[in-house]
Amino acid sequence: MADFNDYKGVWVFCEQRQGKLMSTDFELVSEARKLADELGCEVTGLLLGDNVDGIAKELGGYGADKVMVCDSPLLKDYTTDAYAKVVCDMVNEYKPEVLLIGATNIGRDLGPRCAARLHTGLTADATHLDIDTAKYVEFLKESSTIDLSKQKFDYEDRNLKMTRPAFGGHLMATIICPRFRPQMSTVRPGVMKKAPFDQAKADACQIVKPAFELAASDIKTEVLSVEKAAEKLVDLIGADVIVSVGRGISKDVNKGIELAEQLAAALGGGVVGASRAVTDAGWMSADHQVGQTGKTVHPKIYVALGISGAIQHTAGMQDSECIIAVNKNESAPIFGVADYGIVGDLFKVVPELIKQVEAAKA
Ligand code: FAD
């Protein structure tokens, strides 16, 4: 068992690709700020790369008190060996209480490797984090389908409560790591809300360049080149307007997708998302999928066309600012989370909607 008194501070592994920070970094630093305020400690960003100190201060604008920059040509491209070694060495030296990592492709590779080496636990793909027991119980009561009013919650502690969907999204499992430190979690991109950027805080953020050891012989793989996928993937997480299609387009798939694209464009630069029924059928590629096993989104406007509203779908879009649902079945569950519901055939309703939106803009 670790001596907990040695461990202090909330750390965020800040991922960069080709010298650019990822939006997940800002979400995680913003969330880390809230946790650190509960714990009464600092937020530290851990940034690895080659010549990346110039981008570090931006993390301060979202709540980092300090950024530790580990700069080396050997860290230019991500390799599991190099990154895991440096992250673990830093954790062993400076002992953070909490270490958060974005559940990106890189984070999902790095997190478990580090947790195993550090001999601590890791909650993968968390969607909610809390320190405060009272707040956590409130969250649990809101998100649970079971009546928890008579349940006794009597523990008071500083443990991080890491919540993630389990059993196909039917249960929310809250996981603690009471016997080891640091408490580690990979966190789903797009779930945590980014705080507004504060230039004064960015200016005040301290940049530290700690000493670390890394040799070419520590790395067993060589990155020859980084090839970007030829196909441009849809950016659902950053979109303000998303029009998603479900199995309800099956009567004429191409027409359904075209109508969604037209409505998304009419609403102002929107993108098209999809339910899993659509991506499973191969009507749209997997990067369009919204939901528990797809993307978590919170756009300003989310339009659901011919989507029933299964819990696995709503888990990924229910925090959108305004939800509009079109479904021919008036008892479809999607209407339970929608701000505006239109009962009708999407092939008739959507052309009318586009006309009305265009008319309102004219
Ligand atoms: P359906 O449930 O078949 O609904 C189609 C809807 O279209 C119906 O409500 C119908 O009334 C309506 N409709 C039909 N024709 C029209 C028309 N002409 N005009 C208007 N409305 C019409 N799903 C996701 O979306 N995302 C996920 O990430 C996801 N992850 C999952 C993970 C697990 C472990 C499991 C078990 C399931 C997951 N699912 C996910 C699947 C999910 O349970 C549902 O099966 C899926 O969301 C259903 O998609 P749908 O709403 O498009 O289709």
Tab-separated table of C-alpha atoms and ligand atoms in Angstrom:
chain	number	residue	atom	x	y	z
A	1	MET	CA	0.000	0.000	0.000
A	2	ALA	CA	1.295	3.427	-0.928
A	3	ASP	CA	1.840	6.062	1.769
A	4	PHE	CA	-0.887	8.468	0.716
A	5	ASN	CA	0.751	11.431	2.435
A	6	ASP	CA	3.480	11.358	-0.209
A	7	TYR	CA	0.972	11.835	-3.043
A	8	LYS	CA	-0.431	15.259	-3.873
A	9	GLY	CA	-1.888	17.073	-6.867
A	10	VAL	CA	-4.023	16.310	-9.900
A	11	TRP	CA	-2.092	15.621	-13.084
A	12	VAL	CA	-3.289	15.536	-16.668
A	13	PHE	CA	-1.285	13.827	-19.379
A	14	CYS	CA	-1.553	16.405	-22.171
A	15	GLU	CA	-1.403	14.803	-25.567
A	16	GLN	CA	0.028	16.647	-28.550
A	17	ARG	CA	0.205	15.504	-32.112
A	18	GLN	CA	2.693	17.150	-34.438
A	19	GLY	CA	3.141	19.936	-31.906
A	20	LYS	CA	-0.596	20.650	-31.527
A	21	LEU	CA	-2.494	20.131	-28.284
A	22	MET	CA	-5.661	18.012	-28.495
A	23	SER	CA	-9.058	19.412	-27.456
A	24	THR	CA	-9.261	16.562	-24.898
A	25	ASP	CA	-6.361	18.219	-23.038
A	26	PHE	CA	-8.437	21.350	-22.444
A	27	GLU	CA	-11.462	19.314	-21.320
A	28	LEU	CA	-9.368	17.274	-18.894
A	29	VAL	CA	-7.481	20.252	-17.476
A	30	SER	CA	-10.839	22.034	-16.898
A	31	GLU	CA	-12.186	18.957	-15.075
A	32	ALA	CA	-8.924	18.528	-13.137
A	33	ARG	CA	-9.292	22.141	-11.925
A	34	LYS	CA	-12.655	21.283	-10.315
A	35	LEU	CA	-11.242	18.147	-8.663
A	36	ALA	CA	-8.139	19.979	-7.420
A	37	ASP	CA	-10.301	22.735	-5.928
A	38	GLU	CA	-12.170	20.054	-3.933
A	39	LEU	CA	-8.900	18.496	-2.821
A	40	GLY	CA	-7.142	21.818	-2.190
A	41	CYS	CA	-4.194	21.066	-4.446
A	42	GLU	CA	-2.576	22.059	-7.751
A	43	VAL	CA	-3.331	21.018	-11.329
A	44	THR	CA	-0.265	20.006	-13.302
A	45	GLY	CA	-0.195	19.282	-17.028
A	46	LEU	CA	2.397	16.736	-18.153
A	47	LEU	CA	3.436	17.503	-21.717
A	48	LEU	CA	5.829	15.280	-23.659
A	49	GLY	CA	7.194	16.036	-27.107
A	50	ASP	CA	9.943	17.697	-29.093
A	51	ASN	CA	10.102	21.487	-28.861
A	52	VAL	CA	6.681	21.774	-27.271
A	53	ASP	CA	7.300	24.313	-24.491
A	54	GLY	CA	5.772	27.048	-26.716
A	55	ILE	CA	2.316	25.437	-26.551
A	56	ALA	CA	2.355	24.682	-22.806
A	57	LYS	CA	1.034	28.017	-21.476
A	58	GLU	CA	-2.298	27.584	-23.255
A	59	LEU	CA	-3.112	24.800	-20.769
A	60	GLY	CA	-2.928	27.390	-17.984
A	61	GLY	CA	-5.823	29.244	-19.594
A	62	TYR	CA	-8.057	26.250	-18.840
A	63	GLY	CA	-6.901	25.780	-15.239
A	64	ALA	CA	-3.411	24.273	-15.048
A	65	ASP	CA	-1.263	25.912	-12.347
A	66	LYS	CA	1.841	24.357	-13.785
A	67	VAL	CA	2.952	22.423	-16.860
A	68	MET	CA	5.869	20.014	-16.692
A	69	VAL	CA	7.420	19.869	-20.144
A	70	CYS	CA	9.558	16.873	-21.050
A	71	ASP	CA	11.267	17.850	-24.294
A	72	SER	CA	13.372	15.458	-26.360
A	73	PRO	CA	13.748	14.554	-30.048
A	74	LEU	CA	13.036	10.975	-28.875
A	75	LEU	CA	9.532	12.118	-27.820
A	76	LYS	CA	8.678	13.766	-31.155
A	77	ASP	CA	6.401	10.935	-32.270
A	78	TYR	CA	4.447	8.821	-29.801
A	79	THR	CA	5.993	5.460	-28.946
A	80	THR	CA	4.684	3.345	-26.085
A	81	ASP	CA	8.187	2.648	-24.755
A	82	ALA	CA	9.384	6.232	-24.575
A	83	TYR	CA	6.175	7.823	-23.329
A	84	ALA	CA	5.449	5.126	-20.726
A	85	LYS	CA	8.997	5.380	-19.376
A	86	VAL	CA	8.957	9.164	-19.017
A	87	VAL	CA	5.408	9.305	-17.573
A	88	CYS	CA	6.190	6.582	-15.006
A	89	ASP	CA	9.519	8.174	-14.052
A	90	MET	CA	7.787	11.529	-13.526
A	91	VAL	CA	4.992	9.961	-11.438
A	92	ASN	CA	7.480	8.042	-9.283
A	93	GLU	CA	9.509	11.202	-8.733
A	94	TYR	CA	6.727	13.763	-8.123
A	95	LYS	CA	3.880	11.506	-6.871
A	96	PRO	CA	0.551	12.947	-8.037
A	97	GLU	CA	-2.611	11.839	-6.233
A	98	VAL	CA	-4.613	11.601	-9.478
A	99	LEU	CA	-3.481	11.071	-13.079
A	100	LEU	CA	-5.988	11.658	-15.889
A	101	ILE	CA	-5.404	10.650	-19.498
A	102	GLY	CA	-7.720	11.216	-22.486
A	103	ALA	CA	-9.239	7.969	-23.776
A	104	THR	CA	-7.875	8.663	-27.267
A	105	ASN	CA	-6.083	5.962	-29.246
A	106	ILE	CA	-2.795	7.052	-27.667
A	107	GLY	CA	-4.290	7.407	-24.163
A	108	ARG	CA	-5.839	3.949	-24.346
A	109	ASP	CA	-2.406	2.552	-25.150
A	110	LEU	CA	-0.441	4.589	-22.628
A	111	GLY	CA	-2.815	4.464	-19.615
A	112	PRO	CA	-2.906	0.704	-18.945
A	113	ARG	CA	0.830	0.355	-19.583
A	114	CYS	CA	1.624	3.039	-17.003
A	115	ALA	CA	-0.927	1.710	-14.478
A	116	ALA	CA	0.642	-1.755	-14.628
A	117	ARG	CA	4.155	-0.364	-14.181
A	118	LEU	CA	3.101	1.923	-11.352
A	119	HIS	CA	1.211	-0.949	-9.725
A	120	THR	CA	-2.015	0.999	-9.377
A	121	GLY	CA	-5.568	0.749	-10.714
A	122	LEU	CA	-7.008	2.373	-13.821
A	123	THR	CA	-10.626	3.090	-14.686
A	124	ALA	CA	-10.933	3.079	-18.463
A	125	ASP	CA	-13.243	5.368	-20.422
A	126	ALA	CA	-14.714	7.282	-17.462
A	127	THR	CA	-17.635	9.606	-18.169
A	128	HIS	CA	-17.922	11.250	-14.716
A	129	LEU	CA	-15.406	12.110	-12.005
A	130	ASP	CA	-16.039	13.322	-8.474
A	131	ILE	CA	-14.235	13.741	-5.180
A	132	ASP	CA	-17.067	15.001	-3.043
A	133	THR	CA	-19.211	12.157	-1.682
A	134	ALA	CA	-22.378	14.253	-1.404
A	135	LYS	CA	-22.120	15.473	-5.006
A	136	TYR	CA	-21.351	11.979	-6.205
A	137	VAL	CA	-24.397	10.537	-4.429
A	138	GLU	CA	-26.529	13.247	-6.022
A	139	PHE	CA	-25.159	12.310	-9.456
A	140	LEU	CA	-25.758	8.615	-8.737
A	141	LYS	CA	-29.378	9.232	-7.745
A	142	GLU	CA	-29.985	11.265	-10.895
A	143	SER	CA	-28.411	8.764	-13.271
A	144	SER	CA	-29.612	5.522	-11.684
A	145	THR	CA	-32.809	3.734	-12.578
A	146	ILE	CA	-32.828	2.088	-9.125
A	147	ASP	CA	-34.420	3.888	-6.140
A	148	LEU	CA	-31.431	4.885	-4.020
A	149	SER	CA	-33.329	7.065	-1.545
A	150	LYS	CA	-33.042	4.493	1.264
A	151	GLN	CA	-29.470	3.520	0.471
A	152	LYS	CA	-26.931	4.508	3.140
A	153	PHE	CA	-23.838	6.298	1.878
A	154	ASP	CA	-21.719	6.792	4.954
A	155	TYR	CA	-18.146	7.101	3.802
A	156	GLU	CA	-16.278	10.382	3.749
A	157	ASP	CA	-12.992	10.314	1.932
A	158	ARG	CA	-10.751	11.934	-0.679
A	159	ASN	CA	-11.016	9.038	-3.096
A	160	LEU	CA	-11.687	9.835	-6.727
A	161	LYS	CA	-15.043	8.387	-7.779
A	162	MET	CA	-14.622	7.326	-11.395
A	163	THR	CA	-17.880	6.470	-13.143
A	164	ARG	CA	-18.303	4.684	-16.448
A	165	PRO	CA	-21.149	2.829	-18.187
A	166	ALA	CA	-21.146	-0.927	-17.615
A	167	PHE	CA	-23.180	-3.899	-18.850
A	168	GLY	CA	-23.972	-2.363	-22.222
A	169	GLY	CA	-24.837	0.996	-20.707
A	170	HIS	CA	-27.605	-0.351	-18.473
A	171	LEU	CA	-25.635	0.394	-15.304
A	172	MET	CA	-23.293	3.164	-14.248
A	173	ALA	CA	-20.373	1.642	-12.349
A	174	THR	CA	-18.493	3.888	-9.932
A	175	ILE	CA	-14.981	2.693	-9.264
A	176	ILE	CA	-12.543	3.765	-6.547
A	177	CYS	CA	-8.896	2.959	-6.079
A	178	PRO	CA	-8.590	3.121	-2.280
A	179	ARG	CA	-5.360	1.239	-1.727
A	180	PHE	CA	-2.963	2.557	-4.346
A	181	ARG	CA	-1.767	5.851	-5.759
A	182	PRO	CA	-1.989	7.557	-8.152
A	183	GLN	CA	-5.665	7.051	-8.925
A	184	MET	CA	-5.694	6.729	-12.710
A	185	SER	CA	-8.427	7.121	-15.259
A	186	THR	CA	-8.708	7.452	-18.994
A	187	VAL	CA	-11.552	9.858	-19.743
A	188	ARG	CA	-13.812	9.807	-22.752
A	189	PRO	CA	-13.133	12.674	-25.191
A	190	GLY	CA	-16.021	15.124	-25.487
A	191	VAL	CA	-17.618	14.308	-22.124
A	192	MET	CA	-16.011	16.859	-19.799
A	193	LYS	CA	-16.863	20.485	-20.500
A	194	LYS	CA	-14.046	22.834	-21.432
A	195	ALA	CA	-13.827	25.918	-19.140
A	196	PRO	CA	-13.745	29.340	-20.833
A	197	PHE	CA	-10.167	30.276	-21.752
A	198	ASP	CA	-8.586	32.837	-19.390
A	199	GLN	CA	-5.552	34.663	-20.808
A	200	ALA	CA	-4.447	35.978	-17.379
A	201	LYS	CA	-4.321	32.427	-16.028
A	202	ALA	CA	-2.422	31.283	-19.121
A	203	ASP	CA	0.145	34.038	-18.516
A	204	ALA	CA	0.466	33.041	-14.853
A	205	CYS	CA	0.928	29.335	-15.602
A	206	GLN	CA	4.319	28.085	-14.510
A	207	ILE	CA	6.377	26.086	-17.015
A	208	VAL	CA	8.805	23.602	-15.469
A	209	LYS	CA	11.336	21.530	-17.381
A	210	PRO	CA	12.224	18.605	-15.124
A	211	ALA	CA	15.291	16.459	-15.687
A	212	PHE	CA	14.569	12.992	-17.060
A	213	GLU	CA	16.499	10.170	-18.620
A	214	LEU	CA	15.612	8.700	-21.992
A	215	ALA	CA	17.952	6.954	-24.416
A	216	ALA	CA	17.368	5.584	-27.931
A	217	SER	CA	18.036	2.123	-26.464
A	218	ASP	CA	14.878	2.496	-24.288
A	219	ILE	CA	12.725	2.481	-27.437
A	220	LYS	CA	12.198	-0.792	-29.244
A	221	THR	CA	10.143	0.606	-32.148
A	222	GLU	CA	11.047	3.162	-34.774
A	223	VAL	CA	8.462	5.496	-36.309
A	224	LEU	CA	9.391	5.779	-39.989
A	225	SER	CA	6.557	8.122	-40.970
A	226	VAL	CA	3.134	9.244	-39.783
A	227	GLU	CA	0.468	8.822	-42.480
A	228	LYS	CA	-2.852	10.570	-42.055
A	229	ALA	CA	-5.957	8.647	-43.133
A	230	ALA	CA	-6.772	9.700	-46.707
A	231	GLU	CA	-10.449	9.907	-45.883
A	232	LYS	CA	-11.410	12.993	-43.899
A	233	LEU	CA	-13.161	11.902	-40.720
A	234	VAL	CA	-16.172	13.849	-39.547
A	235	ASP	CA	-15.555	16.138	-36.539
A	236	LEU	CA	-18.620	15.393	-34.434
A	237	ILE	CA	-17.090	16.433	-31.109
A	238	GLY	CA	-16.284	19.986	-32.229
A	239	ALA	CA	-19.560	20.554	-34.156
A	240	ASP	CA	-22.194	23.096	-33.052
A	241	VAL	CA	-24.909	21.496	-35.174
A	242	ILE	CA	-25.371	17.751	-35.681
A	243	VAL	CA	-28.164	16.145	-37.694
A	244	SER	CA	-28.157	12.408	-37.035
A	245	VAL	CA	-29.957	9.705	-38.950
A	246	GLY	CA	-31.258	6.377	-37.690
A	247	ARG	CA	-32.789	3.224	-39.127
A	248	GLY	CA	-35.820	5.378	-39.981
A	249	ILE	CA	-34.065	6.309	-43.264
A	250	SER	CA	-34.150	2.652	-44.427
A	251	LYS	CA	-36.911	3.285	-46.999
A	252	ASP	CA	-34.438	5.363	-49.060
A	253	VAL	CA	-31.020	5.516	-47.404
A	254	ASN	CA	-29.343	7.855	-49.902
A	255	LYS	CA	-32.260	10.290	-49.821
A	256	GLY	CA	-32.324	10.193	-46.001
A	257	ILE	CA	-28.604	11.033	-45.745
A	258	GLU	CA	-28.957	13.748	-48.391
A	259	LEU	CA	-31.844	15.343	-46.471
A	260	ALA	CA	-29.781	15.263	-43.262
A	261	GLU	CA	-26.853	16.934	-45.058
A	262	GLN	CA	-29.151	19.634	-46.454
A	263	LEU	CA	-30.718	20.312	-43.055
A	264	ALA	CA	-27.275	20.414	-41.400
A	265	ALA	CA	-26.093	22.944	-44.004
A	266	ALA	CA	-29.271	25.046	-43.649
A	267	LEU	CA	-28.799	25.190	-39.859
A	268	GLY	CA	-25.295	26.563	-40.398
A	269	GLY	CA	-22.297	24.377	-41.149
A	270	GLY	CA	-23.630	21.305	-39.374
A	271	VAL	CA	-22.376	17.742	-39.758
A	272	VAL	CA	-24.208	14.430	-40.093
A	273	GLY	CA	-24.138	11.850	-37.316
A	274	ALA	CA	-25.716	8.416	-37.110
A	275	SER	CA	-27.087	5.785	-34.780
A	276	ARG	CA	-25.331	2.452	-34.528
A	277	ALA	CA	-28.059	0.813	-36.603
A	278	VAL	CA	-26.873	3.012	-39.492
A	279	THR	CA	-23.140	2.394	-39.055
A	280	ASP	CA	-23.687	-1.356	-38.475
A	281	ALA	CA	-25.653	-1.521	-41.729
A	282	GLY	CA	-22.707	0.142	-43.497
A	283	TRP	CA	-24.831	3.104	-44.608
A	284	MET	CA	-22.341	5.491	-42.993
A	285	SER	CA	-18.794	4.990	-41.668
A	286	ALA	CA	-18.163	4.344	-37.956
A	287	ASP	CA	-16.733	7.842	-37.301
A	288	HIS	CA	-20.313	9.188	-37.666
A	289	GLN	CA	-21.680	7.098	-34.794
A	290	VAL	CA	-23.048	8.896	-31.744
A	291	GLY	CA	-23.539	7.055	-28.458
A	292	GLN	CA	-22.002	4.840	-25.886
A	293	THR	CA	-19.732	3.032	-28.342
A	294	GLY	CA	-19.520	6.040	-30.652
A	295	LYS	CA	-18.860	9.688	-29.859
A	296	THR	CA	-20.196	11.722	-26.934
A	297	VAL	CA	-21.355	15.083	-28.236
A	298	HIS	CA	-22.915	18.230	-26.825
A	299	PRO	CA	-23.636	20.548	-29.757
A	300	LYS	CA	-25.876	23.599	-29.601
A	301	ILE	CA	-28.432	21.810	-31.826
A	302	TYR	CA	-28.866	18.035	-32.176
A	303	VAL	CA	-31.474	16.770	-34.609
A	304	ALA	CA	-32.410	13.067	-34.437
A	305	LEU	CA	-34.101	11.800	-37.607
A	306	GLY	CA	-35.699	8.355	-37.416
A	307	ILE	CA	-33.797	7.397	-34.255
A	308	SER	CA	-35.727	5.500	-31.566
A	309	GLY	CA	-33.663	6.850	-28.632
A	310	ALA	CA	-32.135	3.697	-27.139
A	311	ILE	CA	-30.177	4.378	-23.933
A	312	GLN	CA	-26.909	3.607	-25.737
A	313	HIS	CA	-27.680	6.384	-28.235
A	314	THR	CA	-28.969	8.987	-25.773
A	315	ALA	CA	-25.904	8.420	-23.538
A	316	GLY	CA	-23.910	10.150	-26.256
A	317	MET	CA	-26.160	13.139	-27.030
A	318	GLN	CA	-28.491	13.901	-24.113
A	319	ASP	CA	-26.353	16.850	-22.933
A	320	SER	CA	-26.860	18.730	-26.221
A	321	GLU	CA	-28.201	22.257	-25.656
A	322	CYS	CA	-31.286	21.785	-27.858
A	323	ILE	CA	-32.561	18.419	-29.094
A	324	ILE	CA	-35.068	18.166	-31.938
A	325	ALA	CA	-36.488	14.733	-32.770
A	326	VAL	CA	-38.423	13.607	-35.830
A	327	ASN	CA	-40.016	10.177	-35.523
A	328	LYS	CA	-43.176	8.654	-36.905
A	329	ASN	CA	-43.859	6.803	-33.657
A	330	GLU	CA	-45.199	9.220	-31.054
A	331	SER	CA	-44.119	6.949	-28.179
A	332	ALA	CA	-40.487	6.636	-29.319
A	333	PRO	CA	-38.174	7.133	-26.284
A	334	ILE	CA	-36.235	9.858	-28.132
A	335	PHE	CA	-39.122	12.235	-27.352
A	336	GLY	CA	-38.278	11.751	-23.653
A	337	VAL	CA	-34.982	13.632	-24.075
A	338	ALA	CA	-36.086	16.015	-26.867
A	339	ASP	CA	-36.804	19.726	-26.367
A	340	TYR	CA	-38.889	19.742	-29.569
A	341	GLY	CA	-40.570	16.684	-31.039
A	342	ILE	CA	-42.167	16.300	-34.459
A	343	VAL	CA	-44.279	13.193	-35.017
A	344	GLY	CA	-44.205	12.336	-38.701
A	345	ASP	CA	-42.416	10.761	-41.646
A	346	LEU	CA	-38.931	12.272	-41.861
A	347	PHE	CA	-39.061	12.178	-45.673
A	348	LYS	CA	-41.978	14.619	-45.516
A	349	VAL	CA	-41.007	16.602	-42.417
A	350	VAL	CA	-37.352	17.357	-43.255
A	351	PRO	CA	-37.915	19.077	-46.657
A	352	GLU	CA	-40.507	21.259	-44.898
A	353	LEU	CA	-38.061	22.014	-42.065
A	354	ILE	CA	-35.336	23.001	-44.554
A	355	LYS	CA	-37.819	25.317	-46.319
A	356	GLN	CA	-38.793	26.949	-43.013
A	357	VAL	CA	-35.176	27.396	-41.874
A	358	GLU	CA	-34.212	28.954	-45.231
A	359	ALA	CA	-37.262	31.229	-45.120
A	360	ALA	CA	-36.415	32.361	-41.585
A	361	LYS	CA	-32.879	33.242	-42.705
A	362	ALA	CA	-34.045	35.240	-45.757
B	1	FAD	P1	-34.318	1.722	-34.306
B	1	FAD	O1	-34.269	1.445	-32.862
B	1	FAD	O2	-34.741	0.626	-35.218
B	1	FAD	O3	-35.287	2.977	-34.504
B	1	FAD	C1	-35.682	3.463	-35.741
B	1	FAD	C2	-36.682	4.573	-35.461
B	1	FAD	O4	-37.041	5.204	-36.669
B	1	FAD	C3	-37.983	4.073	-34.824
B	1	FAD	O5	-38.218	4.809	-33.632
B	1	FAD	C4	-39.058	4.366	-35.883
B	1	FAD	O6	-40.292	4.765	-35.310
B	1	FAD	C5	-38.427	5.497	-36.637
B	1	FAD	N1	-38.837	5.603	-38.054
B	1	FAD	C6	-38.940	4.606	-38.968
B	1	FAD	N2	-39.253	5.116	-40.166
B	1	FAD	C7	-39.379	6.461	-40.000
B	1	FAD	C8	-39.688	7.540	-40.880
B	1	FAD	N3	-39.925	7.345	-42.190
B	1	FAD	N4	-39.743	8.795	-40.383
B	1	FAD	C9	-39.515	9.017	-39.047
B	1	FAD	N5	-39.203	8.027	-38.175
B	1	FAD	C10	-39.118	6.768	-38.648
B	1	FAD	N6	-26.631	2.705	-30.610
B	1	FAD	C11	-26.194	3.933	-30.945
B	1	FAD	O7	-26.880	4.690	-31.623
B	1	FAD	N7	-24.944	4.340	-30.529
B	1	FAD	C12	-24.114	3.578	-29.788
B	1	FAD	O8	-23.005	4.004	-29.466
B	1	FAD	C13	-24.575	2.273	-29.397
B	1	FAD	N8	-23.811	1.466	-28.636
B	1	FAD	C14	-24.308	0.265	-28.227
B	1	FAD	C15	-23.563	-0.532	-27.365
B	1	FAD	C16	-24.052	-1.748	-26.934
B	1	FAD	C17	-23.232	-2.571	-25.987
B	1	FAD	C18	-25.323	-2.183	-27.384
B	1	FAD	C19	-25.881	-3.488	-26.904
B	1	FAD	C20	-26.072	-1.421	-28.245
B	1	FAD	C21	-25.578	-0.190	-28.696
B	1	FAD	N9	-26.312	0.616	-29.565
B	1	FAD	C22	-25.851	1.860	-29.864
B	1	FAD	C23	-27.531	0.124	-30.228
B	1	FAD	C24	-28.807	0.625	-29.594
B	1	FAD	O9	-29.186	-0.237	-28.552
B	1	FAD	C25	-29.949	0.666	-30.644
B	1	FAD	O10	-30.100	-0.619	-31.207
B	1	FAD	C26	-29.715	1.670	-31.778
B	1	FAD	O11	-29.407	2.947	-31.244
B	1	FAD	C27	-30.983	1.772	-32.630
B	1	FAD	O12	-30.764	2.623	-33.704
B	1	FAD	P2	-31.983	3.405	-34.354
B	1	FAD	O13	-32.638	4.265	-33.331
B	1	FAD	O14	-31.448	4.078	-35.572
B	1	FAD	O15	-32.914	2.229	-34.862
